[in-house]
One Martini backbone bead per residue (centre of mass of N, CA, C, O) as a GRO file, in nm:
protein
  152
    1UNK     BB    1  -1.285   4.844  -3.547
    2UNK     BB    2  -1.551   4.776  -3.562
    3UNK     BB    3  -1.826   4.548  -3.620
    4UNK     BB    4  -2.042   4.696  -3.565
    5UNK     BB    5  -2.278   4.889  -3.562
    6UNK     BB    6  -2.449   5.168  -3.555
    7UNK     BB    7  -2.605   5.324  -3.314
    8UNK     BB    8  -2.900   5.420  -3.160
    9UNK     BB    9  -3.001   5.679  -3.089
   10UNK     BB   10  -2.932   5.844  -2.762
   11UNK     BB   11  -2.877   5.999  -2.454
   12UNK     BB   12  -2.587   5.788  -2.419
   13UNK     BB   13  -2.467   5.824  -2.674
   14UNK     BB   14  -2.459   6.131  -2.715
   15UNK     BB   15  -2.284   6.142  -2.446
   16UNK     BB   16  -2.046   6.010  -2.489
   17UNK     BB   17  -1.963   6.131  -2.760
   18UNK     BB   18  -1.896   6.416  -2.636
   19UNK     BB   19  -1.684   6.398  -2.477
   20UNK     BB   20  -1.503   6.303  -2.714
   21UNK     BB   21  -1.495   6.551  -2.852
   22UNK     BB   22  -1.395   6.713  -2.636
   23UNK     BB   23  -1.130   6.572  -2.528
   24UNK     BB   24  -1.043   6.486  -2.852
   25UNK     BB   25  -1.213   6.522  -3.139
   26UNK     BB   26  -1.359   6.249  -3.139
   27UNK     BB   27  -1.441   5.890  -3.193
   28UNK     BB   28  -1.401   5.600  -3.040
   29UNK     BB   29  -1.456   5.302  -3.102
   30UNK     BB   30  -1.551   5.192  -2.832
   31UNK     BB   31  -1.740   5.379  -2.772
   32UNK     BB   32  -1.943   5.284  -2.989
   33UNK     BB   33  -1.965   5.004  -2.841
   34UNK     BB   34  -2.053   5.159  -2.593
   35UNK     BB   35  -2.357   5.263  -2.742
   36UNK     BB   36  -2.533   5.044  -2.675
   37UNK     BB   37  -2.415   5.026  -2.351
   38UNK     BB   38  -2.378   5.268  -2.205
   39UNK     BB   39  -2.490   5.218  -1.864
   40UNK     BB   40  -2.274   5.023  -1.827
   41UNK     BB   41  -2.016   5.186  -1.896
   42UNK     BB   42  -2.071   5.379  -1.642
   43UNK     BB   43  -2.051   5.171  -1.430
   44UNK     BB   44  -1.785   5.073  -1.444
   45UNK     BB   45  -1.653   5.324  -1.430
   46UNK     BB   46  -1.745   5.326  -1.156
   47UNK     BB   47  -1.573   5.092  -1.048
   48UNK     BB   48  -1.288   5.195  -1.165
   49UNK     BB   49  -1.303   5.413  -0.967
   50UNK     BB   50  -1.380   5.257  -0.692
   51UNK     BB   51  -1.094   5.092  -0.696
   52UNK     BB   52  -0.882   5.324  -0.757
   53UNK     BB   53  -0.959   5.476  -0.474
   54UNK     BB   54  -0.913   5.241  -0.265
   55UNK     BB   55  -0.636   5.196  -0.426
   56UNK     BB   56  -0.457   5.473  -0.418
   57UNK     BB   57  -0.477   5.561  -0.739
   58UNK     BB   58  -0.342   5.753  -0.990
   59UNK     BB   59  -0.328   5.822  -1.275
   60UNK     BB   60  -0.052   5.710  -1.314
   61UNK     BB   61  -0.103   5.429  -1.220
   62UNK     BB   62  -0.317   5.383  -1.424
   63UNK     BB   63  -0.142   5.390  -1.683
   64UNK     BB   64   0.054   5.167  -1.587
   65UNK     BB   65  -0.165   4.952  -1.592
   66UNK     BB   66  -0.309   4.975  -1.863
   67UNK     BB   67  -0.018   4.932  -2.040
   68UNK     BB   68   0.050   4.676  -1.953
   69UNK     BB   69  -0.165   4.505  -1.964
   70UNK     BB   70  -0.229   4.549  -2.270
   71UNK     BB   71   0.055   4.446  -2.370
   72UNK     BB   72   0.043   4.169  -2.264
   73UNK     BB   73  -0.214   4.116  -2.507
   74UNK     BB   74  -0.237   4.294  -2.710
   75UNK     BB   75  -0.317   4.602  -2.673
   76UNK     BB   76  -0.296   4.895  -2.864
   77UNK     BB   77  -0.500   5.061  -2.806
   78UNK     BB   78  -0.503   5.089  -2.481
   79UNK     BB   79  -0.193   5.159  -2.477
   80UNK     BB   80  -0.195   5.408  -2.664
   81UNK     BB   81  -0.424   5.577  -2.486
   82UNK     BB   82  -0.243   5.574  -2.200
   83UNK     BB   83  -0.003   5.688  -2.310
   84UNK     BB   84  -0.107   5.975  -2.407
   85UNK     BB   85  -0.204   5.996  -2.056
   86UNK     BB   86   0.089   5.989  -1.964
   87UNK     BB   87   0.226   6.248  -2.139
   88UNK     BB   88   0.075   6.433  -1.906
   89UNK     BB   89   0.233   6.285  -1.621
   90UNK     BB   90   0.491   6.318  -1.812
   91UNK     BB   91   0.655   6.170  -2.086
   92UNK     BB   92   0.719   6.009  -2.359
   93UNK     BB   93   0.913   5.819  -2.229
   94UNK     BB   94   0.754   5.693  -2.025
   95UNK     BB   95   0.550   5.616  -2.235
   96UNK     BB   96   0.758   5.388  -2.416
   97UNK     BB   97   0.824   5.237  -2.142
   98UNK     BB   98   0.563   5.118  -2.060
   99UNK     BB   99   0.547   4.990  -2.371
  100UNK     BB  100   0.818   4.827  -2.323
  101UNK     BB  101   0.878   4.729  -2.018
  102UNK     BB  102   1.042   4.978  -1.888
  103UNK     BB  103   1.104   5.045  -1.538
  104UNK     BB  104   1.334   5.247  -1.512
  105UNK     BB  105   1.097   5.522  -1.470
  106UNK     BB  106   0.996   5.363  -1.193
  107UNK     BB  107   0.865   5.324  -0.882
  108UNK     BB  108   0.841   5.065  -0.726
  109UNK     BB  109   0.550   5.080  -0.697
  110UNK     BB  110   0.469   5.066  -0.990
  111UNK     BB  111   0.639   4.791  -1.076
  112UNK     BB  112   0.410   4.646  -0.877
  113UNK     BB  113   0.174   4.710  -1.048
  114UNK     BB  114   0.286   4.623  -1.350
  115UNK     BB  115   0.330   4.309  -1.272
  116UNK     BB  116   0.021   4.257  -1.163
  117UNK     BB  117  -0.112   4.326  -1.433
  118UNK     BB  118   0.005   4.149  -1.567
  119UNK     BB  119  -0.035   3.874  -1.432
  120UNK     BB  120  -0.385   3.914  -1.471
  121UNK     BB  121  -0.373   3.954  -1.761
  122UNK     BB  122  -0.248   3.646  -1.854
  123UNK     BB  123  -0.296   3.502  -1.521
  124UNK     BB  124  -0.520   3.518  -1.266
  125UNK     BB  125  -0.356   3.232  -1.107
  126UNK     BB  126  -0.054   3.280  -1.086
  127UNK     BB  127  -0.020   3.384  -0.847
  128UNK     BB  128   0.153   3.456  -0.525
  129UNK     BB  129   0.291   3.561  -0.272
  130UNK     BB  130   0.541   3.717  -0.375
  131UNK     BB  131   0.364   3.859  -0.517
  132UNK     BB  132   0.192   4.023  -0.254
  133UNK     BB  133   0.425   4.082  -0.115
  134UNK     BB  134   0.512   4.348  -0.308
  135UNK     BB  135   0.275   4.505  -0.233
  136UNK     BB  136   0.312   4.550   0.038
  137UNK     BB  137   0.628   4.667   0.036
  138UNK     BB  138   0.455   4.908  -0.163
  139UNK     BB  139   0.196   5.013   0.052
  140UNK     BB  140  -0.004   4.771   0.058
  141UNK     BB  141  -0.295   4.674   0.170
  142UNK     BB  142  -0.549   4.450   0.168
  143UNK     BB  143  -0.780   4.617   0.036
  144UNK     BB  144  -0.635   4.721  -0.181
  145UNK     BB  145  -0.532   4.458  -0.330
  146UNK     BB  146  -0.799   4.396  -0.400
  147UNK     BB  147  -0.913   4.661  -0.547
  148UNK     BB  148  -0.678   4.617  -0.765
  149UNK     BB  149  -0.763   4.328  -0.873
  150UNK     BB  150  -1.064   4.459  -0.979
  151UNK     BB  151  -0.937   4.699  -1.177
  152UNK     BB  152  -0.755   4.463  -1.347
   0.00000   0.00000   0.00000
C-alpha cells in the first residue's frame, strides 16, 4: 500500500512492529509509514486520545467516528480497519451499518455524531449552527463539540 521504502531500523519503529504484530499478527501498512516518524505518531495518537477524552467518546463513538470519516472520502482501508475494531464492541452487522451510512442500528447520539464526521471529512467549513446544535441535543456541551472537531 505504501510508496515509501522501508524505514531505517530504530527504537520507535521497532515499538510501532511490535505492537501491530502482538494486536494483530502482522504489520499494517500504514504503520510502515508512520516508522519513517514514530514520535510524530506517537504525538497524534496522543492529541487524538486526549480530545476523545475531552469529548467523551467510548471506543464505540470512535469507530462511528471513524468509519464515517473513512467512508465519507473513500478511505476503505481505515473504515475497514475500524469496522473489524467496531465488531469486537458491537456485533458484524453494526459494523457494516457504519460501512454503509446506514444509521438504523445507531443510538441519536452515535448518528449526531456520525454526521458531524461526514461533514468535517467531507468540508470542514460547510458546518451549519443547526449541525451544531444536533450535537448539543445528542448531550454535547461547548468544550465537547471543540473537542470532537479537533478529534475529526
Amino acid at each position: 500500500m505504501t510508496f515509501l521504502e522501508e524505514p531505517a531500523p530504530s527504537a520507535g519503529q521497532e515499538r510501532l512492529y511490535a505492537a501491530d504484530l502482538a494486536d494483530d499478527g502482522y504489520v499494517w501498512d500504514l504503520t510502515r509509514a508512520w516508522a519513517h516518524q514514530p514520535e510524530a505518531k506517537e504525538q497524534l495518537m496522543r492529541l487524538f486520545d486526549a480530545t476523545a477524552d475531552a469529548a467523551g467518546l467510548t471506543p464505540r463513538d470512535r469507530a462511528v467516528i471513524v468509519i464515517a470519516q473513512a467512508a465519507a472520502v473513500g478511505d476503505s482501508y481505515c473504515a475497514v480497519a475500524w469496522a473489524k475494531r467496531l465488531t469486537d464492541w458491537a456485533d458484524p452487522q453494526t459494523a457494516i451499518a457504519a460501512l454503509t451510512a446506514d444509521d438504523e442500528p445507531f443510538s441519536e447520539r452515535e448518528r449526531a455524531l456520525a454526521d458531524w464526521a461526514r461533514t468535517i471529512a467531507r468540508s470542514p467549513c460547510s458546518n451549519t449552527p443547526q449541525d451544531v446544535q444536533r450535537l448539543r441535543d445528542a448531550g454535547f456541551k461547548e468544550p465537547q463539540i471543540v473537542a470532537l472537531t479537533v478529534y475529526c
